[in-house]
mmCIF file of C-alpha atoms and ligand atoms in Angstrom:
data_model
loop_
_atom_site.group_PDB
_atom_site.id
_atom_site.type_symbol
_atom_site.label_atom_id
_atom_site.label_comp_id
_atom_site.label_asym_id
_atom_site.label_seq_id
_atom_site.Cartn_x
_atom_site.Cartn_y
_atom_site.Cartn_z
ATOM 1 C CA MET A 1 0.271 0.162 -0.187
ATOM 2 C CA SER A 2 1.489 3.558 -1.078
ATOM 3 C CA VAL A 3 0.856 6.469 0.419
ATOM 4 C CA GLU A 4 1.083 9.845 -1.546
ATOM 5 C CA ARG A 5 2.033 12.934 -0.542
ATOM 6 C CA GLY A 6 0.820 17.054 -0.756
ATOM 7 C CA VAL A 7 -2.496 16.047 -2.535
ATOM 8 C CA PRO A 8 -4.893 18.866 -2.123
ATOM 9 C CA LEU A 9 -8.021 18.500 -0.289
ATOM 10 C CA ALA A 10 -9.619 20.609 -2.760
ATOM 11 C CA ARG A 11 -9.758 17.124 -4.914
ATOM 12 C CA MET A 12 -11.501 15.388 -2.387
ATOM 13 C CA THR A 13 -14.282 17.739 -1.045
ATOM 14 C CA THR A 14 -17.468 18.636 -2.568
ATOM 15 C CA ILE A 15 -17.250 22.133 -2.043
ATOM 16 C CA GLY A 16 -13.493 22.280 -3.629
ATOM 17 C CA THR A 17 -11.605 24.064 -0.978
ATOM 18 C CA GLY A 18 -9.040 22.558 0.975
ATOM 19 C CA GLY A 19 -4.858 22.746 1.128
ATOM 20 C CA PRO A 20 -2.646 19.682 1.000
ATOM 21 C CA VAL A 21 -2.773 16.472 3.043
ATOM 22 C CA ARG A 22 0.729 15.608 4.676
ATOM 23 C CA ALA A 23 -0.361 11.553 3.413
ATOM 24 C CA LEU A 24 -3.192 10.029 1.653
ATOM 25 C CA ALA A 25 -3.951 6.441 1.795
ATOM 26 C CA ARG A 26 -5.991 4.721 -0.247
ATOM 27 C CA PRO A 27 -6.681 1.130 1.174
ATOM 28 C CA ARG A 28 -8.269 -1.508 -0.693
ATOM 29 C CA THR A 29 -8.607 -4.019 2.117
ATOM 30 C CA LEU A 30 -8.942 -4.721 5.650
ATOM 31 C CA GLY A 31 -5.083 -5.629 5.929
ATOM 32 C CA GLU A 32 -4.297 -2.655 3.940
ATOM 33 C CA LEU A 33 -6.258 -0.607 6.254
ATOM 34 C CA GLU A 34 -4.715 -1.683 9.414
ATOM 35 C CA GLU A 35 -1.068 -0.827 7.590
ATOM 36 C CA ALA A 36 -2.294 2.148 7.112
ATOM 37 C CA LEU A 37 -3.327 3.048 10.696
ATOM 38 C CA ARG A 38 0.413 1.088 11.731
ATOM 39 C CA PHE A 39 1.968 3.746 9.416
ATOM 40 C CA ALA A 40 -0.015 6.759 10.697
ATOM 41 C CA GLN A 41 1.184 5.594 14.320
ATOM 42 C CA GLY A 42 4.508 5.063 13.565
ATOM 43 C CA GLU A 43 4.642 8.723 12.084
ATOM 44 C CA GLY A 44 2.595 10.346 14.939
ATOM 45 C CA LEU A 45 -0.287 11.350 12.907
ATOM 46 C CA ASP A 46 -3.928 11.628 13.024
ATOM 47 C CA VAL A 47 -5.853 9.495 10.879
ATOM 48 C CA VAL A 48 -8.848 11.377 9.134
ATOM 49 C CA VAL A 49 -11.450 9.345 6.992
ATOM 50 C CA VAL A 50 -12.787 11.362 4.184
ATOM 51 C CA GLY A 51 -15.487 9.657 2.006
ATOM 52 C CA LEU A 52 -17.157 11.627 -0.436
ATOM 53 C CA GLY A 53 -16.035 14.971 1.157
ATOM 54 C CA SER A 54 -19.609 16.128 1.207
ATOM 55 C CA ASN A 55 -19.920 17.246 4.363
ATOM 56 C CA VAL A 56 -16.333 18.805 5.605
ATOM 57 C CA LEU A 57 -14.510 21.798 5.005
ATOM 58 C CA ALA A 58 -10.688 21.585 5.477
ATOM 59 C CA ALA A 59 -8.500 24.573 6.060
ATOM 60 C CA ASP A 60 -6.514 26.171 2.955
ATOM 61 C CA GLY A 61 -3.405 25.576 4.892
ATOM 62 C CA GLY A 62 -3.974 21.793 4.268
ATOM 63 C CA VAL A 63 -4.220 19.041 7.030
ATOM 64 C CA GLU A 64 -1.415 17.546 8.927
ATOM 65 C CA ALA A 65 -2.759 14.099 8.730
ATOM 66 C CA LEU A 66 -3.241 10.564 7.485
ATOM 67 C CA VAL A 67 -6.205 11.057 5.285
ATOM 68 C CA VAL A 68 -7.884 7.488 4.468
ATOM 69 C CA ARG A 69 -10.181 6.878 1.664
ATOM 70 C CA LEU A 70 -11.474 3.575 1.268
ATOM 71 C CA GLU A 71 -11.441 1.894 -1.890
ATOM 72 C CA GLY A 72 -11.550 -1.714 -3.742
ATOM 73 C CA GLU A 73 -13.093 -4.201 -1.160
ATOM 74 C CA LEU A 74 -13.866 -1.763 1.367
ATOM 75 C CA ALA A 75 -16.080 0.422 -1.144
ATOM 76 C CA GLU A 76 -18.191 -2.729 -2.429
ATOM 77 C CA VAL A 77 -21.537 -3.606 -1.635
ATOM 78 C CA GLU A 78 -23.671 -6.958 -1.655
ATOM 79 C CA THR A 79 -26.992 -8.200 -0.421
ATOM 80 C CA ARG A 80 -27.575 -11.227 1.922
ATOM 81 C CA ASP A 81 -31.526 -11.766 2.114
ATOM 82 C CA SER A 82 -32.780 -8.749 3.222
ATOM 83 C CA THR A 83 -29.289 -7.275 4.741
ATOM 84 C CA LEU A 84 -27.331 -5.026 2.427
ATOM 85 C CA VAL A 85 -23.578 -5.010 3.061
ATOM 86 C CA ALA A 86 -21.656 -2.329 2.062
ATOM 87 C CA GLY A 87 -17.822 -1.314 2.435
ATOM 88 C CA GLY A 88 -17.423 1.936 4.133
ATOM 89 C CA GLY A 89 -16.199 3.320 1.526
ATOM 90 C CA ALA A 90 -19.441 2.843 -0.893
ATOM 91 C CA THR A 91 -21.385 5.254 -2.089
ATOM 92 C CA ASN A 92 -25.053 5.740 -1.160
ATOM 93 C CA ALA A 93 -26.372 5.903 -4.729
ATOM 94 C CA VAL A 94 -24.292 2.655 -5.103
ATOM 95 C CA CYS A 95 -26.187 1.272 -1.745
ATOM 96 C CA LEU A 96 -29.079 2.445 -3.357
ATOM 97 C CA HIS A 97 -28.363 1.193 -6.978
ATOM 98 C CA ARG A 98 -27.985 -2.256 -5.464
ATOM 99 C CA ALA A 99 -30.561 -2.469 -3.033
ATOM 100 C CA ARG A 100 -33.276 -1.403 -5.913
ATOM 101 C CA ALA A 101 -31.724 -4.116 -8.099
ATOM 102 C CA ALA A 102 -32.270 -6.710 -5.218
ATOM 103 C CA GLY A 103 -35.883 -5.583 -4.320
ATOM 104 C CA LEU A 104 -34.684 -4.102 -1.236
ATOM 105 C CA GLY A 105 -36.449 -0.813 0.352
ATOM 106 C CA GLY A 106 -36.105 1.342 3.048
ATOM 107 C CA PHE A 107 -32.775 3.210 2.311
ATOM 108 C CA GLU A 108 -34.492 5.661 -0.323
ATOM 109 C CA PHE A 109 -34.742 8.670 2.236
ATOM 110 C CA ALA A 110 -30.785 8.414 1.036
ATOM 111 C CA CYS A 111 -31.105 9.197 -2.473
ATOM 112 C CA ALA A 112 -29.881 12.830 -2.463
ATOM 113 C CA ILE A 113 -27.166 12.157 0.335
ATOM 114 C CA PRO A 114 -24.068 12.492 -1.753
ATOM 115 C CA GLY A 115 -21.838 10.479 0.805
ATOM 116 C CA THR A 116 -20.683 6.619 1.555
ATOM 117 C CA ALA A 117 -22.027 4.554 4.235
ATOM 118 C CA GLY A 118 -19.149 5.118 6.487
ATOM 119 C CA GLY A 119 -19.714 9.021 6.221
ATOM 120 C CA GLY A 120 -23.502 8.065 6.956
ATOM 121 C CA VAL A 121 -22.679 6.534 9.991
ATOM 122 C CA ARG A 122 -20.700 8.970 11.268
ATOM 123 C CA MET A 123 -22.872 11.704 10.619
ATOM 124 C CA ASN A 124 -25.883 9.619 11.232
ATOM 125 C CA ALA A 125 -27.348 11.467 8.222
ATOM 126 C CA GLY A 126 -30.788 11.449 7.573
ATOM 127 C CA ALA A 127 -33.444 13.222 5.398
ATOM 128 C CA TYR A 128 -37.225 13.089 5.246
ATOM 129 C CA GLY A 129 -37.628 11.888 8.688
ATOM 130 C CA ARG A 130 -35.313 9.021 8.451
ATOM 131 C CA ASP A 131 -31.663 8.846 9.200
ATOM 132 C CA TRP A 132 -29.124 6.221 9.372
ATOM 133 C CA SER A 133 -30.323 4.663 12.710
ATOM 134 C CA ASP A 134 -33.105 3.733 11.148
ATOM 135 C CA VAL A 135 -31.484 1.097 9.063
ATOM 136 C CA LEU A 136 -28.302 0.252 10.498
ATOM 137 C CA VAL A 137 -27.512 -3.018 12.161
ATOM 138 C CA ARG A 138 -24.307 -2.670 12.883
ATOM 139 C CA ALA A 139 -20.700 -1.066 11.737
ATOM 140 C CA LEU A 140 -16.977 -2.493 11.671
ATOM 141 C CA VAL A 141 -15.006 -0.237 13.055
ATOM 142 C CA VAL A 142 -11.117 -0.193 12.620
ATOM 143 C CA SER A 143 -8.754 1.507 14.752
ATOM 144 C CA ALA A 144 -4.977 1.310 16.030
ATOM 145 C CA ASP A 145 -6.198 -0.433 18.943
ATOM 146 C CA GLY A 146 -8.263 -3.173 17.341
ATOM 147 C CA SER A 147 -11.346 -3.614 15.468
ATOM 148 C CA GLY A 148 -15.281 -4.558 16.544
ATOM 149 C CA TRP A 149 -18.648 -4.505 15.377
ATOM 150 C CA LEU A 150 -20.760 -2.214 16.684
ATOM 151 C CA ALA A 151 -24.676 -1.754 16.927
ATOM 152 C CA PRO A 152 -26.791 1.574 16.741
ATOM 153 C CA GLY A 153 -26.837 1.795 20.653
ATOM 154 C CA GLU A 154 -23.201 1.600 20.972
ATOM 155 C CA LEU A 155 -22.447 4.089 18.310
ATOM 156 C CA ASP A 156 -24.567 6.716 20.221
ATOM 157 C CA LEU A 157 -26.338 8.103 17.101
ATOM 158 C CA SER A 158 -28.459 10.962 17.221
ATOM 159 C CA TYR A 159 -29.651 13.920 14.991
ATOM 160 C CA ARG A 160 -26.444 14.428 13.128
ATOM 161 C CA HIS A 161 -24.308 12.745 15.417
ATOM 162 C CA SER A 162 -22.282 9.761 16.565
ATOM 163 C CA GLY A 163 -19.922 8.724 19.247
ATOM 164 C CA LEU A 164 -17.161 8.347 16.599
ATOM 165 C CA VAL A 165 -13.997 9.391 17.404
ATOM 166 C CA LEU A 166 -10.626 10.427 15.295
ATOM 167 C CA GLY A 167 -9.274 7.371 14.264
ATOM 168 C CA GLN A 168 -12.300 5.190 14.329
ATOM 169 C CA VAL A 169 -12.520 4.320 10.778
ATOM 170 C CA VAL A 170 -16.007 2.407 9.600
ATOM 171 C CA ALA A 171 -15.011 -0.411 7.473
ATOM 172 C CA ARG A 172 -17.517 -2.222 6.609
ATOM 173 C CA VAL A 173 -21.618 -1.097 7.400
ATOM 174 C CA GLU A 174 -24.749 -3.841 7.312
ATOM 175 C CA TYR A 175 -28.331 -2.006 6.455
ATOM 176 C CA ARG A 176 -31.317 -4.200 7.248
ATOM 177 C CA LEU A 177 -33.922 -3.278 4.804
ATOM 178 C CA GLU A 178 -37.003 -4.963 3.792
ATOM 179 C CA PRO A 179 -38.918 -6.127 0.576
ATOM 180 C CA ARG A 180 -39.934 -3.675 -2.008
ATOM 181 C CA ALA A 181 -40.998 -3.467 -5.695
ATOM 182 C CA PRO A 182 -37.739 -2.046 -7.995
ATOM 183 C CA GLU A 183 -40.692 0.084 -9.555
ATOM 184 C CA GLU A 184 -42.007 1.358 -6.461
ATOM 185 C CA ILE A 185 -38.262 2.023 -4.891
ATOM 186 C CA LYS A 186 -37.777 4.099 -8.323
ATOM 187 C CA ALA A 187 -41.154 6.251 -8.339
ATOM 188 C CA LEU A 188 -40.214 7.006 -4.283
ATOM 189 C CA VAL A 189 -36.885 7.933 -5.335
ATOM 190 C CA ALA A 190 -37.878 9.940 -8.291
ATOM 191 C CA ASP A 191 -40.689 11.900 -5.759
ATOM 192 C CA LEU A 192 -37.832 12.657 -3.738
ATOM 193 C CA VAL A 193 -35.476 14.147 -5.867
ATOM 194 C CA ALA A 194 -38.092 16.507 -7.196
ATOM 195 C CA ARG A 195 -38.817 17.509 -3.730
ATOM 196 C CA ARG A 196 -34.816 18.322 -3.299
ATOM 197 C CA LYS A 197 -34.847 20.435 -6.897
ATOM 198 C CA ASP A 198 -37.628 22.507 -5.759
ATOM 199 C CA THR A 199 -36.039 23.738 -2.261
ATOM 200 C CA GLN A 200 -32.108 23.161 -2.417
ATOM 201 C CA PRO A 201 -29.468 23.640 -4.999
ATOM 202 C CA THR A 202 -28.459 20.556 -6.606
ATOM 203 C CA ASN A 203 -25.968 21.458 -8.955
ATOM 204 C CA LYS A 204 -23.611 23.551 -7.071
ATOM 205 C CA ARG A 205 -20.630 23.026 -5.211
ATOM 206 C CA THR A 206 -21.540 22.826 -1.659
ATOM 207 C CA PHE A 207 -20.914 20.774 1.399
ATOM 208 C CA GLY A 208 -24.723 20.068 2.327
ATOM 209 C CA SER A 209 -26.081 21.682 5.607
ATOM 210 C CA VAL A 210 -23.613 24.199 7.218
ATOM 211 C CA PHE A 211 -25.762 24.414 10.620
ATOM 212 C CA LYS A 212 -27.991 21.718 12.289
ATOM 213 C CA ASN A 213 -31.773 22.708 12.670
ATOM 214 C CA PRO A 214 -32.134 24.564 16.342
ATOM 215 C CA PRO A 215 -35.042 23.547 18.461
ATOM 216 C CA GLY A 216 -38.197 24.620 17.771
ATOM 217 C CA ASP A 217 -40.496 25.374 14.389
ATOM 218 C CA LEU A 218 -37.615 27.288 12.567
ATOM 219 C CA GLY A 219 -34.741 25.652 10.740
ATOM 220 C CA ALA A 220 -31.347 26.653 10.167
ATOM 221 C CA GLY A 221 -32.591 27.624 6.763
ATOM 222 C CA ALA A 222 -35.612 29.426 7.399
ATOM 223 C CA LEU A 223 -33.668 31.354 10.242
ATOM 224 C CA LEU A 224 -31.008 32.203 7.786
ATOM 225 C CA GLU A 225 -33.074 33.504 5.375
ATOM 226 C CA ARG A 226 -34.815 35.713 7.582
ATOM 227 C CA CYS A 227 -31.751 37.387 8.526
ATOM 228 C CA GLY A 228 -31.531 38.576 4.437
ATOM 229 C CA LEU A 229 -28.769 36.193 4.197
ATOM 230 C CA LYS A 230 -29.688 34.249 0.974
ATOM 231 C CA GLY A 231 -27.455 35.420 -1.633
ATOM 232 C CA HIS A 232 -25.061 37.056 0.667
ATOM 233 C CA ARG A 233 -21.221 36.803 -0.626
ATOM 234 C CA ILE A 234 -17.939 36.908 0.832
ATOM 235 C CA GLY A 235 -15.302 36.115 -1.148
ATOM 236 C CA GLY A 236 -15.530 33.078 -3.689
ATOM 237 C CA ALA A 237 -18.277 32.017 -1.471
ATOM 238 C CA GLN A 238 -21.949 32.622 -1.187
ATOM 239 C CA ILE A 239 -25.007 31.417 0.825
ATOM 240 C CA SER A 240 -26.994 30.176 -1.702
ATOM 241 C CA PRO A 241 -29.677 32.318 -3.108
ATOM 242 C CA LYS A 242 -31.755 29.172 -3.152
ATOM 243 C CA HIS A 243 -31.611 27.767 0.402
ATOM 244 C CA ALA A 244 -29.804 29.835 2.848
ATOM 245 C CA ASN A 245 -28.411 26.653 4.876
ATOM 246 C CA PHE A 246 -26.398 26.121 1.819
ATOM 247 C CA ILE A 247 -22.730 28.101 1.245
ATOM 248 C CA GLU A 248 -21.527 27.593 -2.213
ATOM 249 C CA ASN A 249 -18.331 27.707 -3.839
ATOM 250 C CA ALA A 250 -19.466 30.429 -6.611
ATOM 251 C CA GLY A 251 -15.977 30.395 -7.901
ATOM 252 C CA GLY A 252 -12.405 30.475 -6.685
ATOM 253 C CA ALA A 253 -14.088 30.240 -2.771
ATOM 254 C CA THR A 254 -11.488 29.348 -0.013
ATOM 255 C CA SER A 255 -12.141 27.473 2.950
ATOM 256 C CA GLU A 256 -11.810 30.858 4.849
ATOM 257 C CA ASP A 257 -14.361 32.596 2.723
ATOM 258 C CA CYS A 258 -16.498 29.950 3.938
ATOM 259 C CA VAL A 259 -15.732 30.315 7.667
ATOM 260 C CA ALA A 260 -16.404 34.164 7.014
ATOM 261 C CA LEU A 261 -19.855 33.270 5.942
ATOM 262 C CA MET A 262 -20.409 31.018 8.996
ATOM 263 C CA VAL A 263 -19.275 33.930 11.344
ATOM 264 C CA GLU A 264 -21.702 36.592 9.803
ATOM 265 C CA ALA A 265 -24.465 33.843 9.869
ATOM 266 C CA ARG A 266 -24.227 32.881 13.364
ATOM 267 C CA ARG A 267 -23.825 36.486 14.480
ATOM 268 C CA ARG A 268 -26.888 37.525 12.687
ATOM 269 C CA ALA A 269 -29.060 34.408 14.125
ATOM 270 C CA ARG A 270 -27.789 35.298 17.564
ATOM 271 C CA GLU A 271 -28.488 38.948 17.208
ATOM 272 C CA GLN A 272 -31.930 38.653 15.463
ATOM 273 C CA PHE A 273 -33.283 35.777 16.914
ATOM 274 C CA GLY A 274 -31.385 34.793 20.000
ATOM 275 C CA VAL A 275 -30.756 31.505 18.471
ATOM 276 C CA GLU A 276 -26.920 29.965 18.754
ATOM 277 C CA LEU A 277 -26.315 27.832 15.508
ATOM 278 C CA GLU A 278 -24.350 24.877 15.695
ATOM 279 C CA ARG A 279 -22.093 23.787 12.994
ATOM 280 C CA GLU A 280 -23.116 20.374 10.823
ATOM 281 C CA VAL A 281 -20.178 20.449 8.895
ATOM 282 C CA VAL A 282 -16.742 18.935 10.078
ATOM 283 C CA PHE A 283 -14.019 20.962 10.097
ATOM 284 C CA LEU A 284 -10.745 19.330 9.385
ATOM 285 C CA GLY A 285 -7.056 20.925 10.122
ATOM 286 C CA GLY A 286 -7.476 23.635 12.285
ATOM 287 C CA LEU A 287 -10.149 25.443 11.342
ATOM 288 C CA GLU A 288 -12.167 27.475 14.065
ATOM 289 C CA LEU A 289 -15.446 29.132 14.343
ATOM 290 C CA PRO A 290 -14.746 31.817 16.909
HETATM 291 C C1 FAD B 301 -25.824 18.629 -1.795
HETATM 292 C C2 FAD B 301 -25.487 17.639 -0.522
HETATM 293 C C3 FAD B 301 -26.976 17.433 -0.048
HETATM 294 C C4 FAD B 301 -26.654 16.834 1.309
HETATM 295 N N1 FAD B 301 -27.774 16.262 1.816
HETATM 296 C C5 FAD B 301 -27.877 15.922 2.959
HETATM 297 C C6 FAD B 301 -28.910 15.107 3.465
HETATM 298 O O1 FAD B 301 -30.310 15.495 3.381
HETATM 299 N N2 FAD B 301 -28.793 14.878 4.833
HETATM 300 C C7 FAD B 301 -27.477 14.666 5.627
HETATM 301 O O2 FAD B 301 -27.498 14.073 6.304
HETATM 302 N N3 FAD B 301 -26.486 15.176 4.918
HETATM 303 C C8 FAD B 301 -26.593 15.592 3.524
HETATM 304 N N4 FAD B 301 -25.322 16.146 3.120
HETATM 305 C C9 FAD B 301 -24.115 15.805 3.634
HETATM 306 C C10 FAD B 301 -23.319 14.824 3.181
HETATM 307 O O3 FAD B 301 -23.939 14.359 2.514
HETATM 308 C C11 FAD B 301 -23.659 13.739 4.865
HETATM 309 O O4 FAD B 301 -23.295 13.881 5.931
HETATM 310 C C12 FAD B 301 -22.827 12.280 3.926
HETATM 311 O O5 FAD B 301 -23.112 11.197 4.873
HETATM 312 C C13 FAD B 301 -21.429 12.533 4.601
HETATM 313 O O6 FAD B 301 -20.850 11.556 3.868
HETATM 314 P P1 FAD B 301 -19.107 11.378 3.259
HETATM 315 O O7 FAD B 301 -18.840 10.230 2.936
HETATM 316 O O8 FAD B 301 -19.167 12.302 2.448
HETATM 317 O O9 FAD B 301 -18.373 11.766 4.586
HETATM 318 P P2 FAD B 301 -17.399 13.096 4.635
HETATM 319 O O10 FAD B 301 -18.098 14.279 4.251
HETATM 320 O O11 FAD B 301 -16.167 12.958 3.959
HETATM 321 O O12 FAD B 301 -16.988 12.789 5.932
HETATM 322 C C14 FAD B 301 -17.651 13.532 7.111
HETATM 323 C C15 FAD B 301 -17.438 13.292 8.438
HETATM 324 O O13 FAD B 301 -17.340 11.722 8.367
HETATM 325 C C16 FAD B 301 -16.174 11.463 8.746
HETATM 326 N N5 FAD B 301 -15.910 9.881 8.109
HETATM 327 C C17 FAD B 301 -16.027 9.536 6.536
HETATM 328 N N6 FAD B 301 -16.303 8.617 6.088
HETATM 329 C C18 FAD B 301 -15.693 7.782 7.163
HETATM 330 C C19 FAD B 301 -15.566 6.198 7.721
HETATM 331 N N7 FAD B 301 -15.609 5.404 6.643
HETATM 332 N N8 FAD B 301 -15.333 5.911 8.770
HETATM 333 C C20 FAD B 301 -15.310 6.993 9.747
HETATM 334 N N9 FAD B 301 -15.255 8.588 9.778
HETATM 335 C C21 FAD B 301 -15.651 8.515 8.413
HETATM 336 C C22 FAD B 301 -15.176 11.929 8.324
HETATM 337 O O14 FAD B 301 -14.040 11.577 8.969
HETATM 338 C C23 FAD B 301 -15.932 13.405 8.981
HETATM 339 O O15 FAD B 301 -15.610 13.515 10.029
HETATM 340 C C24 FAD B 301 -25.287 16.733 1.838
HETATM 341 C C25 FAD B 301 -24.494 17.122 1.558
HETATM 342 C C26 FAD B 301 -24.374 17.614 0.148
HETATM 343 C C27 FAD B 301 -23.033 18.358 -0.818
#
């Protein structure tokens, strides 16, 4: 297993920002993953997994860590009866495709979540009233200290939260699905995708939701819209004119531009509504939201 140096995170994140990584490993098997973790330990480096990079913002100066991307066997998907078994690096799109081909439903909610199985567990990603905790049977978590299968309760899943910490890699995921006709799945997905297109930017470079929805009736998007932030721009980053809880790379954005927009959004939400917004996006490489 080889290690690459200096690869820009801008190439691995959906927002398209982020500086070079200290080291990048692309393990294809559990053995290679363990080798990568030993390498990081030997070099004294933190281990950061990047899936599709669809909910991360990485420092422009880069990240002093071993970045791991799961490929090969660790991104494969198969079905066993009504269980879908996915490598941690398998994309949600491939999982959904395989589930539909096998006549298994229950994963349609993930159709517009552009991430991987492992990223879904870490974020307890969700949409349309369902999240990973509804379909997850167990996840194989590997770290420098060893590996083991963890059930949802042990992963401490709640709204866009898990108890997973730096250095823990979700290498495999098992989902429990239910028999459903492929045409029914197709129709449901088409409906959910259409609903998404009406309300959120779908063809822009973003990292998904910037902030978690605060308690109460007003979601983060509606709140920031009332703060007059739609279309607000700093440098190359702008608050989406379509949905105020998204930041778009409008051309040449840096991560610092995105952070500056987040600071402004939090300030206005605090001053105008007395709400302290909590970020959903994961920061890599020492970025901070003061
Ligand atoms: C257009 C758009 C729409 C989105 N819509 C939604 C939505 O509706 N609902 C929702 O919940 N999210 C949404 N997101 C956010 C994002 O897609 C999800 O959080 C997704 O689950 C992240 O998966 P990922 O593989 O891209 O993880 P990344 O963004 O690469 O990483 C996110 C976090 O997970 C960790 N991680 C990734 N893989 C692993 C692994 N194998 N093992 C351990 N840790 C890992 C990373 O270290 C990081 O801490 C959206 C994003 C975009 C760009």
